[in-house]
Amino acid sequence: MTAIAATLQAFFTDRLISQRRASPHTITAYRDTLRLLVSFAATRTGTPPCRLDIADLDAPMISAFLDHAEHERGNSIRTRNARLAAIHSLFGFAALRHPEHAADIARVLAIPPKRADQTIVTFLTGPEADALLSAPDRATRTGRRDHAWILLAIQTGLRASELTSLTCGDIHLGPGAYVACHGKGRKDRITPLAPATVTTLRAWLAERSATPARSCPSLASKNVTPHVLRHSAAMALLHAGVDITVIALWLGHESVTTTQIYLQADMALKQQALDRTTPPAAAPGRYRPPDQLLAFLEAL
């Protein structure tokens, strides 16, 4: 067995499972990345995967694999960077076990993630959320289920995986109603439920006459996914004046930096900030670089 084969096995059994107690989702993601990598390297070198060595997975090979994943397999830049993170984790583990390959490992660890354009999050406005909630036919059991699920998603901001893994025991509708979930990163959290949500969940099986869906033209231009409902919950909290640190706890974010995307997405908040400022009384002008070199740099 070659060095990389033994190290790769120890990486999963010792590092990820025993030491870090990584979640099944993390193990699956790392497994898929490294399986694709060794298959790609085996094809390129003509060496069976079990006979590949650390020297076969050098920086040029890793870079070629990442380009292949992005351009031929259609991976997004975010997925490309996630695959690189898995590779970095493996090689960081290998650095402790194989100092004789320190140079090759260091070059792989020096491969930087690829910068991606930061997209503006999509969220539903109040009328759009109301239109979506009125769409299910609540005269049917399926319609009542969909209505309750959408309302729960919009109000709590739970991730899709958190919603689908909920059980009846996770929803507490007594005094101080809340929903409990086991979220990303093995973090448990509870999210309070609004009275309207409590009422809807209690009456999920009650018969109600069907009502036509509200017309909301702007809703047709949005791709409504569970994550958009999660974003909508965050924006509703932001509009209500809830501190961003509280929103981060509500959504289960590891860092407040992640939550700041909602500040960047909301033009209404930006307009409010602009309305509170006084325009400067300076006369308009145009910047002129002091010399030709600066002019060249400015034109790049």
PDB file of C-alpha atoms in Angstrom:
ATOM      1  CA  MET A   1       0.000   0.000   0.000  1.00  0.00           C
ATOM      2  CA  THR A   2       1.366   3.394  -0.987  1.00  0.00           C
ATOM      3  CA  ALA A   3       1.766   6.377   1.346  1.00  0.00           C
ATOM      4  CA  ILE A   4      -1.225   8.245  -0.025  1.00  0.00           C
ATOM      5  CA  ALA A   5      -3.529   5.205   0.190  1.00  0.00           C
ATOM      6  CA  ALA A   6      -2.680   4.557   3.851  1.00  0.00           C
ATOM      7  CA  THR A   7      -2.815   8.240   4.712  1.00  0.00           C
ATOM      8  CA  LEU A   8      -6.153   8.701   2.986  1.00  0.00           C
ATOM      9  CA  GLN A   9      -7.682   5.847   4.937  1.00  0.00           C
ATOM     10  CA  ALA A  10      -6.266   7.156   8.228  1.00  0.00           C
ATOM     11  CA  PHE A  11      -7.541  10.626   7.349  1.00  0.00           C
ATOM     12  CA  PHE A  12     -11.116   9.369   7.345  1.00  0.00           C
ATOM     13  CA  THR A  13     -10.936   6.858  10.208  1.00  0.00           C
ATOM     14  CA  ASP A  14      -8.615   8.693  12.590  1.00  0.00           C
ATOM     15  CA  ARG A  15      -8.928  12.396  11.783  1.00  0.00           C
ATOM     16  CA  LEU A  16     -12.505  12.882  10.567  1.00  0.00           C
ATOM     17  CA  ILE A  17     -14.384  10.144  12.417  1.00  0.00           C
ATOM     18  CA  SER A  18     -12.432   9.603  15.652  1.00  0.00           C
ATOM     19  CA  GLN A  19     -10.819  12.979  16.341  1.00  0.00           C
ATOM     20  CA  ARG A  20     -13.143  15.542  14.758  1.00  0.00           C
ATOM     21  CA  ARG A  21     -16.383  13.521  14.885  1.00  0.00           C
ATOM     22  CA  ALA A  22     -17.280  15.037  11.535  1.00  0.00           C
ATOM     23  CA  SER A  23     -20.901  14.900  10.463  1.00  0.00           C
ATOM     24  CA  PRO A  24     -22.030  12.355   7.870  1.00  0.00           C
ATOM     25  CA  HIS A  25     -22.543  15.224   5.399  1.00  0.00           C
ATOM     26  CA  THR A  26     -18.907  16.322   5.808  1.00  0.00           C
ATOM     27  CA  ILE A  27     -17.587  12.801   5.430  1.00  0.00           C
ATOM     28  CA  THR A  28     -19.697  12.269   2.310  1.00  0.00           C
ATOM     29  CA  ALA A  29     -18.519  15.550   0.768  1.00  0.00           C
ATOM     30  CA  TYR A  30     -14.851  14.803   1.478  1.00  0.00           C
ATOM     31  CA  ARG A  31     -15.223  11.250   0.223  1.00  0.00           C
ATOM     32  CA  ASP A  32     -16.737  12.370  -3.066  1.00  0.00           C
ATOM     33  CA  THR A  33     -14.023  14.974  -3.624  1.00  0.00           C
ATOM     34  CA  LEU A  34     -11.125  12.615  -2.921  1.00  0.00           C
ATOM     35  CA  ARG A  35     -12.687   9.839  -4.964  1.00  0.00           C
ATOM     36  CA  LEU A  36     -12.936  12.172  -7.928  1.00  0.00           C
ATOM     37  CA  LEU A  37      -9.373  13.345  -7.343  1.00  0.00           C
ATOM     38  CA  VAL A  38      -7.748   9.904  -7.273  1.00  0.00           C
ATOM     39  CA  SER A  39      -9.802   8.808 -10.289  1.00  0.00           C
ATOM     40  CA  PHE A  40      -8.688  11.910 -12.191  1.00  0.00           C
ATOM     41  CA  ALA A  41      -5.022  11.372 -11.212  1.00  0.00           C
ATOM     42  CA  ALA A  42      -5.195   7.683 -12.126  1.00  0.00           C
ATOM     43  CA  THR A  43      -6.492   8.548 -15.585  1.00  0.00           C
ATOM     44  CA  ARG A  44      -3.837  11.219 -16.087  1.00  0.00           C
ATOM     45  CA  THR A  45      -0.902   9.106 -14.907  1.00  0.00           C
ATOM     46  CA  GLY A  46      -2.068   5.660 -16.025  1.00  0.00           C
ATOM     47  CA  THR A  47      -1.515   4.410 -12.465  1.00  0.00           C
ATOM     48  CA  PRO A  48      -4.211   2.500 -10.565  1.00  0.00           C
ATOM     49  CA  PRO A  49      -5.638   4.565  -7.685  1.00  0.00           C
ATOM     50  CA  CYS A  50      -4.292   2.183  -5.041  1.00  0.00           C
ATOM     51  CA  ARG A  51      -0.745   2.672  -6.382  1.00  0.00           C
ATOM     52  CA  LEU A  52      -0.777   6.451  -6.505  1.00  0.00           C
ATOM     53  CA  ASP A  53       1.727   8.171  -4.252  1.00  0.00           C
ATOM     54  CA  ILE A  54       1.872  11.649  -2.745  1.00  0.00           C
ATOM     55  CA  ALA A  55       4.257  12.763  -5.486  1.00  0.00           C
ATOM     56  CA  ASP A  56       1.590  11.891  -8.084  1.00  0.00           C
ATOM     57  CA  LEU A  57      -0.803  14.336  -6.437  1.00  0.00           C
ATOM     58  CA  ASP A  58       1.425  17.368  -6.719  1.00  0.00           C
ATOM     59  CA  ALA A  59       0.275  20.982  -7.072  1.00  0.00           C
ATOM     60  CA  PRO A  60      -0.021  20.903 -10.903  1.00  0.00           C
ATOM     61  CA  MET A  61      -2.171  17.767 -10.678  1.00  0.00           C
ATOM     62  CA  ILE A  62      -4.414  19.317  -8.021  1.00  0.00           C
ATOM     63  CA  SER A  63      -4.770  22.519 -10.056  1.00  0.00           C
ATOM     64  CA  ALA A  64      -5.640  20.512 -13.163  1.00  0.00           C
ATOM     65  CA  PHE A  65      -8.248  18.575 -11.178  1.00  0.00           C
ATOM     66  CA  LEU A  66      -9.849  21.786  -9.894  1.00  0.00           C
ATOM     67  CA  ASP A  67     -10.002  23.219 -13.421  1.00  0.00           C
ATOM     68  CA  HIS A  68     -11.507  19.943 -14.640  1.00  0.00           C
ATOM     69  CA  ALA A  69     -14.144  20.059 -11.891  1.00  0.00           C
ATOM     70  CA  GLU A  70     -15.094  23.625 -12.751  1.00  0.00           C
ATOM     71  CA  HIS A  71     -14.995  23.629 -16.541  1.00  0.00           C
ATOM     72  CA  GLU A  72     -15.773  20.024 -17.514  1.00  0.00           C
ATOM     73  CA  ARG A  73     -17.931  18.817 -14.611  1.00  0.00           C
ATOM     74  CA  GLY A  74     -19.702  22.168 -14.324  1.00  0.00           C
ATOM     75  CA  ASN A  75     -18.918  22.771 -10.654  1.00  0.00           C
ATOM     76  CA  SER A  76     -19.530  26.294  -9.383  1.00  0.00           C
ATOM     77  CA  ILE A  77     -16.673  28.290  -7.890  1.00  0.00           C
ATOM     78  CA  ARG A  78     -18.161  27.656  -4.451  1.00  0.00           C
ATOM     79  CA  THR A  79     -18.079  23.889  -5.082  1.00  0.00           C
ATOM     80  CA  ARG A  80     -14.555  24.142  -6.504  1.00  0.00           C
ATOM     81  CA  ASN A  81     -13.416  25.883  -3.333  1.00  0.00           C
ATOM     82  CA  ALA A  82     -15.180  23.285  -1.182  1.00  0.00           C
ATOM     83  CA  ARG A  83     -13.279  20.548  -3.016  1.00  0.00           C
ATOM     84  CA  LEU A  84     -10.024  22.431  -2.477  1.00  0.00           C
ATOM     85  CA  ALA A  85     -10.826  22.716   1.238  1.00  0.00           C
ATOM     86  CA  ALA A  86     -11.217  18.929   1.432  1.00  0.00           C
ATOM     87  CA  ILE A  87      -7.893  18.447  -0.352  1.00  0.00           C
ATOM     88  CA  HIS A  88      -6.192  20.958   1.945  1.00  0.00           C
ATOM     89  CA  SER A  89      -7.550  19.102   4.950  1.00  0.00           C
ATOM     90  CA  LEU A  90      -6.125  15.799   3.658  1.00  0.00           C
ATOM     91  CA  PHE A  91      -2.717  17.280   2.877  1.00  0.00           C
ATOM     92  CA  GLY A  92      -2.590  19.100   6.204  1.00  0.00           C
ATOM     93  CA  PHE A  93      -3.056  15.690   7.835  1.00  0.00           C
ATOM     94  CA  ALA A  94      -0.448  14.138   5.510  1.00  0.00           C
ATOM     95  CA  ALA A  95       2.110  16.810   6.459  1.00  0.00           C
ATOM     96  CA  LEU A  96       2.262  15.382   9.983  1.00  0.00           C
ATOM     97  CA  ARG A  97       2.807  11.826   8.774  1.00  0.00           C
ATOM     98  CA  HIS A  98       5.134  12.313   5.803  1.00  0.00           C
ATOM     99  CA  PRO A  99       7.792  14.990   6.371  1.00  0.00           C
ATOM    100  CA  GLU A 100       9.744  13.480   3.474  1.00  0.00           C
ATOM    101  CA  HIS A 101       7.073  14.919   1.156  1.00  0.00           C
ATOM    102  CA  ALA A 102       7.027  18.319   2.864  1.00  0.00           C
ATOM    103  CA  ALA A 103       7.870  20.260  -0.304  1.00  0.00           C
ATOM    104  CA  ASP A 104       5.100  18.698  -2.430  1.00  0.00           C
ATOM    105  CA  ILE A 105       2.582  19.029   0.400  1.00  0.00           C
ATOM    106  CA  ALA A 106       3.479  22.683   1.012  1.00  0.00           C
ATOM    107  CA  ARG A 107       2.883  23.516  -2.659  1.00  0.00           C
ATOM    108  CA  VAL A 108      -0.551  21.906  -2.545  1.00  0.00           C
ATOM    109  CA  LEU A 109      -1.439  23.741   0.667  1.00  0.00           C
ATOM    110  CA  ALA A 110      -0.371  26.994  -1.009  1.00  0.00           C
ATOM    111  CA  ILE A 111      -3.030  26.676  -3.745  1.00  0.00           C
ATOM    112  CA  PRO A 112      -5.470  29.514  -2.977  1.00  0.00           C
ATOM    113  CA  PRO A 113      -9.256  29.328  -3.253  1.00  0.00           C
ATOM    114  CA  LYS A 114     -10.746  30.987  -6.294  1.00  0.00           C
ATOM    115  CA  ARG A 115     -12.496  34.269  -5.727  1.00  0.00           C
ATOM    116  CA  ALA A 116     -16.154  34.308  -6.687  1.00  0.00           C
ATOM    117  CA  ASP A 117     -18.576  37.133  -7.302  1.00  0.00           C
ATOM    118  CA  GLN A 118     -20.703  37.788  -4.243  1.00  0.00           C
ATOM    119  CA  THR A 119     -24.323  37.382  -5.200  1.00  0.00           C
ATOM    120  CA  ILE A 120     -27.156  39.332  -3.640  1.00  0.00           C
ATOM    121  CA  VAL A 121     -29.479  37.062  -1.676  1.00  0.00           C
ATOM    122  CA  THR A 122     -33.033  36.606  -2.892  1.00  0.00           C
ATOM    123  CA  PHE A 123     -35.825  37.069  -0.365  1.00  0.00           C
ATOM    124  CA  LEU A 124     -39.572  37.550  -0.400  1.00  0.00           C
ATOM    125  CA  THR A 125     -41.230  40.815   0.534  1.00  0.00           C
ATOM    126  CA  GLY A 126     -44.252  40.830   2.818  1.00  0.00           C
ATOM    127  CA  PRO A 127     -46.828  40.802  -0.020  1.00  0.00           C
ATOM    128  CA  GLU A 128     -44.875  38.075  -1.829  1.00  0.00           C
ATOM    129  CA  ALA A 129     -44.764  35.916   1.294  1.00  0.00           C
ATOM    130  CA  ASP A 130     -48.503  36.424   1.795  1.00  0.00           C
ATOM    131  CA  ALA A 131     -49.166  35.466  -1.831  1.00  0.00           C
ATOM    132  CA  LEU A 132     -47.116  32.308  -1.470  1.00  0.00           C
ATOM    133  CA  LEU A 133     -48.903  31.386   1.752  1.00  0.00           C
ATOM    134  CA  SER A 134     -52.300  31.810   0.123  1.00  0.00           C
ATOM    135  CA  ALA A 135     -51.415  29.565  -2.839  1.00  0.00           C
ATOM    136  CA  PRO A 136     -51.985  26.095  -1.265  1.00  0.00           C
ATOM    137  CA  ASP A 137     -55.547  24.818  -1.383  1.00  0.00           C
ATOM    138  CA  ARG A 138     -56.212  24.512   2.329  1.00  0.00           C
ATOM    139  CA  ALA A 139     -59.441  22.591   1.673  1.00  0.00           C
ATOM    140  CA  THR A 140     -57.209  19.591   1.064  1.00  0.00           C
ATOM    141  CA  ARG A 141     -54.877  17.832   3.449  1.00  0.00           C
ATOM    142  CA  THR A 142     -51.954  18.429   1.096  1.00  0.00           C
ATOM    143  CA  GLY A 143     -52.784  22.113   0.874  1.00  0.00           C
ATOM    144  CA  ARG A 144     -52.970  22.477   4.658  1.00  0.00           C
ATOM    145  CA  ARG A 145     -49.657  20.667   4.968  1.00  0.00           C
ATOM    146  CA  ASP A 146     -47.973  22.906   2.387  1.00  0.00           C
ATOM    147  CA  HIS A 147     -49.390  26.045   3.991  1.00  0.00           C
ATOM    148  CA  ALA A 148     -48.155  25.029   7.439  1.00  0.00           C
ATOM    149  CA  TRP A 149     -44.740  24.045   6.086  1.00  0.00           C
ATOM    150  CA  ILE A 150     -44.275  27.311   4.174  1.00  0.00           C
ATOM    151  CA  LEU A 151     -45.400  29.391   7.162  1.00  0.00           C
ATOM    152  CA  LEU A 152     -43.041  27.493   9.462  1.00  0.00           C
ATOM    153  CA  ALA A 153     -40.163  27.996   7.020  1.00  0.00           C
ATOM    154  CA  ILE A 154     -40.795  31.716   6.544  1.00  0.00           C
ATOM    155  CA  GLN A 155     -41.186  32.405  10.257  1.00  0.00           C
ATOM    156  CA  THR A 156     -38.325  30.310  11.613  1.00  0.00           C
ATOM    157  CA  GLY A 157     -35.746  30.484   8.808  1.00  0.00           C
ATOM    158  CA  LEU A 158     -34.847  26.811   9.262  1.00  0.00           C
ATOM    159  CA  ARG A 159     -32.645  25.234   6.619  1.00  0.00           C
ATOM    160  CA  ALA A 160     -34.247  22.764   4.202  1.00  0.00           C
ATOM    161  CA  SER A 161     -32.434  19.852   5.866  1.00  0.00           C
ATOM    162  CA  GLU A 162     -33.596  21.057   9.288  1.00  0.00           C
ATOM    163  CA  LEU A 163     -37.210  21.308   8.148  1.00  0.00           C
ATOM    164  CA  THR A 164     -37.289  17.870   6.560  1.00  0.00           C
ATOM    165  CA  SER A 165     -35.745  16.234   9.624  1.00  0.00           C
ATOM    166  CA  LEU A 166     -38.271  17.682  12.085  1.00  0.00           C
ATOM    167  CA  THR A 167     -40.486  15.295  14.028  1.00  0.00           C
ATOM    168  CA  CYS A 168     -43.685  15.985  15.941  1.00  0.00           C
ATOM    169  CA  GLY A 169     -41.650  15.837  19.141  1.00  0.00           C
ATOM    170  CA  ASP A 170     -39.548  18.787  17.959  1.00  0.00           C
ATOM    171  CA  ILE A 171     -42.541  21.151  17.833  1.00  0.00           C
ATOM    172  CA  HIS A 172     -43.786  22.449  21.195  1.00  0.00           C
ATOM    173  CA  LEU A 173     -47.039  24.398  21.009  1.00  0.00           C
ATOM    174  CA  GLY A 174     -47.681  25.008  24.699  1.00  0.00           C
ATOM    175  CA  PRO A 175     -46.729  28.173  26.603  1.00  0.00           C
ATOM    176  CA  GLY A 176     -43.546  29.603  25.152  1.00  0.00           C
ATOM    177  CA  ALA A 177     -44.044  27.685  21.902  1.00  0.00           C
ATOM    178  CA  TYR A 178     -40.899  26.790  19.979  1.00  0.00           C
ATOM    179  CA  VAL A 179     -39.385  24.373  17.492  1.00  0.00           C
ATOM    180  CA  ALA A 180     -36.183  22.494  18.298  1.00  0.00           C
ATOM    181  CA  CYS A 181     -33.754  21.372  15.614  1.00  0.00           C
ATOM    182  CA  HIS A 182     -30.395  19.675  15.305  1.00  0.00           C
ATOM    183  CA  GLY A 183     -28.702  21.917  12.780  1.00  0.00           C
ATOM    184  CA  LYS A 184     -25.564  22.321  10.733  1.00  0.00           C
ATOM    185  CA  GLY A 185     -22.323  21.621  12.560  1.00  0.00           C
ATOM    186  CA  ARG A 186     -24.163  19.415  15.083  1.00  0.00           C
ATOM    187  CA  LYS A 187     -25.528  22.486  16.819  1.00  0.00           C
ATOM    188  CA  ASP A 188     -28.851  22.246  18.614  1.00  0.00           C
ATOM    189  CA  ARG A 189     -31.021  25.335  18.802  1.00  0.00           C
ATOM    190  CA  ILE A 190     -34.587  26.318  19.545  1.00  0.00           C
ATOM    191  CA  THR A 191     -36.572  28.930  17.635  1.00  0.00           C
ATOM    192  CA  PRO A 192     -39.676  30.548  19.131  1.00  0.00           C
ATOM    193  CA  LEU A 193     -42.929  30.313  17.216  1.00  0.00           C
ATOM    194  CA  ALA A 194     -45.222  33.258  16.543  1.00  0.00           C
ATOM    195  CA  PRO A 195     -48.859  32.964  17.661  1.00  0.00           C
ATOM    196  CA  ALA A 196     -50.070  32.782  14.054  1.00  0.00           C
ATOM    197  CA  THR A 197     -47.702  29.914  13.353  1.00  0.00           C
ATOM    198  CA  VAL A 198     -48.844  28.108  16.498  1.00  0.00           C
ATOM    199  CA  THR A 199     -52.489  28.502  15.443  1.00  0.00           C
ATOM    200  CA  THR A 200     -51.784  27.220  11.936  1.00  0.00           C
ATOM    201  CA  LEU A 201     -49.845  24.217  13.169  1.00  0.00           C
ATOM    202  CA  ARG A 202     -52.589  23.346  15.649  1.00  0.00           C
ATOM    203  CA  ALA A 203     -55.294  23.648  12.984  1.00  0.00           C
ATOM    204  CA  TRP A 204     -53.342  21.886  10.249  1.00  0.00           C
ATOM    205  CA  LEU A 205     -55.948  19.130   9.950  1.00  0.00           C
ATOM    206  CA  ALA A 206     -58.984  21.398  10.319  1.00  0.00           C
ATOM    207  CA  GLU A 207     -61.218  21.790   7.290  1.00  0.00           C
ATOM    208  CA  ARG A 208     -61.187  25.172   5.569  1.00  0.00           C
ATOM    209  CA  SER A 209     -62.764  26.309   2.351  1.00  0.00           C
ATOM    210  CA  ALA A 210     -60.432  26.915  -0.565  1.00  0.00           C
ATOM    211  CA  THR A 211     -59.504  30.479  -1.339  1.00  0.00           C
ATOM    212  CA  PRO A 212     -57.916  31.673  -4.582  1.00  0.00           C
ATOM    213  CA  ALA A 213     -54.236  32.575  -4.469  1.00  0.00           C
ATOM    214  CA  ARG A 214     -53.437  36.237  -4.280  1.00  0.00           C
ATOM    215  CA  SER A 215     -52.009  37.905  -7.356  1.00  0.00           C
ATOM    216  CA  CYS A 216     -48.463  39.145  -6.854  1.00  0.00           C
ATOM    217  CA  PRO A 217     -46.640  39.786 -10.183  1.00  0.00           C
ATOM    218  CA  SER A 218     -43.194  40.226  -8.618  1.00  0.00           C
ATOM    219  CA  LEU A 219     -43.363  36.720  -7.140  1.00  0.00           C
ATOM    220  CA  ALA A 220     -43.323  35.205 -10.636  1.00  0.00           C
ATOM    221  CA  SER A 221     -39.793  36.515 -11.249  1.00  0.00           C
ATOM    222  CA  LYS A 222     -38.320  34.765  -8.213  1.00  0.00           C
ATOM    223  CA  ASN A 223     -37.163  31.184  -7.908  1.00  0.00           C
ATOM    224  CA  VAL A 224     -38.732  30.267  -4.573  1.00  0.00           C
ATOM    225  CA  THR A 225     -36.702  27.615  -2.767  1.00  0.00           C
ATOM    226  CA  PRO A 226     -36.511  26.641   0.919  1.00  0.00           C
ATOM    227  CA  HIS A 227     -33.385  28.774   1.216  1.00  0.00           C
ATOM    228  CA  VAL A 228     -35.249  31.812  -0.134  1.00  0.00           C
ATOM    229  CA  LEU A 229     -37.780  31.297   2.660  1.00  0.00           C
ATOM    230  CA  ARG A 230     -34.863  31.185   5.096  1.00  0.00           C
ATOM    231  CA  HIS A 231     -33.573  34.471   3.661  1.00  0.00           C
ATOM    232  CA  SER A 232     -37.073  35.918   3.978  1.00  0.00           C
ATOM    233  CA  ALA A 233     -37.171  35.101   7.696  1.00  0.00           C
ATOM    234  CA  ALA A 234     -33.853  36.872   8.158  1.00  0.00           C
ATOM    235  CA  MET A 235     -34.990  39.947   6.257  1.00  0.00           C
ATOM    236  CA  ALA A 236     -38.231  40.118   8.269  1.00  0.00           C
ATOM    237  CA  LEU A 237     -36.195  40.134  11.475  1.00  0.00           C
ATOM    238  CA  LEU A 238     -33.863  42.773  10.038  1.00  0.00           C
ATOM    239  CA  HIS A 239     -36.790  45.006   9.044  1.00  0.00           C
ATOM    240  CA  ALA A 240     -38.211  44.623  12.544  1.00  0.00           C
ATOM    241  CA  GLY A 241     -35.031  46.162  13.952  1.00  0.00           C
ATOM    242  CA  VAL A 242     -33.604  42.957  15.444  1.00  0.00           C
ATOM    243  CA  ASP A 243     -29.857  43.198  16.053  1.00  0.00           C
ATOM    244  CA  ILE A 244     -27.756  41.318  13.512  1.00  0.00           C
ATOM    245  CA  THR A 245     -26.062  39.256  16.248  1.00  0.00           C
ATOM    246  CA  VAL A 246     -29.474  37.984  17.355  1.00  0.00           C
ATOM    247  CA  ILE A 247     -30.353  37.130  13.740  1.00  0.00           C
ATOM    248  CA  ALA A 248     -27.096  35.153  13.474  1.00  0.00           C
ATOM    249  CA  LEU A 249     -28.103  33.108  16.539  1.00  0.00           C
ATOM    250  CA  TRP A 250     -31.633  32.691  15.152  1.00  0.00           C
ATOM    251  CA  LEU A 251     -30.340  31.287  11.871  1.00  0.00           C
ATOM    252  CA  GLY A 252     -27.575  29.200  13.420  1.00  0.00           C
ATOM    253  CA  HIS A 253     -24.754  31.086  11.711  1.00  0.00           C
ATOM    254  CA  GLU A 254     -21.249  30.360  12.940  1.00  0.00           C
ATOM    255  CA  SER A 255     -20.181  33.976  12.391  1.00  0.00           C
ATOM    256  CA  VAL A 256     -21.979  37.328  12.213  1.00  0.00           C
ATOM    257  CA  THR A 257     -20.025  37.917   8.991  1.00  0.00           C
ATOM    258  CA  THR A 258     -22.298  35.399   7.273  1.00  0.00           C
ATOM    259  CA  THR A 259     -25.378  37.307   8.420  1.00  0.00           C
ATOM    260  CA  GLN A 260     -24.110  40.586   7.002  1.00  0.00           C
ATOM    261  CA  ILE A 261     -25.174  39.507   3.497  1.00  0.00           C
ATOM    262  CA  TYR A 262     -28.703  40.549   4.457  1.00  0.00           C
ATOM    263  CA  LEU A 263     -27.542  44.081   5.148  1.00  0.00           C
ATOM    264  CA  GLN A 264     -26.037  44.203   1.663  1.00  0.00           C
ATOM    265  CA  ALA A 265     -29.173  42.799   0.012  1.00  0.00           C
ATOM    266  CA  ASP A 266     -31.746  45.242   1.351  1.00  0.00           C
ATOM    267  CA  MET A 267     -32.029  48.426  -0.689  1.00  0.00           C
ATOM    268  CA  ALA A 268     -34.684  49.780   1.686  1.00  0.00           C
ATOM    269  CA  LEU A 269     -32.204  49.865   4.561  1.00  0.00           C
ATOM    270  CA  LYS A 270     -29.631  51.520   2.334  1.00  0.00           C
ATOM    271  CA  GLN A 271     -32.171  54.143   1.301  1.00  0.00           C
ATOM    272  CA  GLN A 272     -33.046  54.798   4.953  1.00  0.00           C
ATOM    273  CA  ALA A 273     -29.367  55.329   5.709  1.00  0.00           C
ATOM    274  CA  LEU A 274     -29.092  57.711   2.751  1.00  0.00           C
ATOM    275  CA  ASP A 275     -32.164  59.653   3.887  1.00  0.00           C
ATOM    276  CA  ARG A 276     -30.559  60.241   7.278  1.00  0.00           C
ATOM    277  CA  THR A 277     -27.461  61.845   5.792  1.00  0.00           C
ATOM    278  CA  THR A 278     -26.917  65.405   4.639  1.00  0.00           C
ATOM    279  CA  PRO A 279     -25.395  65.741   1.166  1.00  0.00           C
ATOM    280  CA  PRO A 280     -22.019  67.508   1.236  1.00  0.00           C
ATOM    281  CA  ALA A 281     -21.884  71.022  -0.138  1.00  0.00           C
ATOM    282  CA  ALA A 282     -18.732  70.348  -2.157  1.00  0.00           C
ATOM    283  CA  ALA A 283     -18.658  71.375  -5.800  1.00  0.00           C
ATOM    284  CA  PRO A 284     -18.459  68.563  -8.361  1.00  0.00           C
ATOM    285  CA  GLY A 285     -15.035  67.831  -9.745  1.00  0.00           C
ATOM    286  CA  ARG A 286     -12.997  65.173 -11.512  1.00  0.00           C
ATOM    287  CA  TYR A 287      -9.971  63.311 -10.240  1.00  0.00           C
ATOM    288  CA  ARG A 288      -6.822  63.795 -12.335  1.00  0.00           C
ATOM    289  CA  PRO A 289      -3.796  61.586 -11.640  1.00  0.00           C
ATOM    290  CA  PRO A 290      -0.607  63.518 -10.922  1.00  0.00           C
ATOM    291  CA  ASP A 291       1.580  61.698 -13.466  1.00  0.00           C
ATOM    292  CA  GLN A 292       1.548  59.295 -16.397  1.00  0.00           C
ATOM    293  CA  LEU A 293       2.283  56.187 -14.295  1.00  0.00           C
ATOM    294  CA  LEU A 294      -0.731  56.759 -12.085  1.00  0.00           C
ATOM    295  CA  ALA A 295      -2.801  57.456 -15.173  1.00  0.00           C
ATOM    296  CA  PHE A 296      -1.729  54.090 -16.589  1.00  0.00           C
ATOM    297  CA  LEU A 297      -2.620  52.277 -13.365  1.00  0.00           C
ATOM    298  CA  GLU A 298      -5.988  54.018 -13.162  1.00  0.00           C
ATOM    299  CA  ALA A 299      -6.785  52.917 -16.717  1.00  0.00           C
ATOM    300  CA  LEU A 300      -6.172  49.192 -16.007  1.00  0.00           C
TER     301      LEU A 300
END
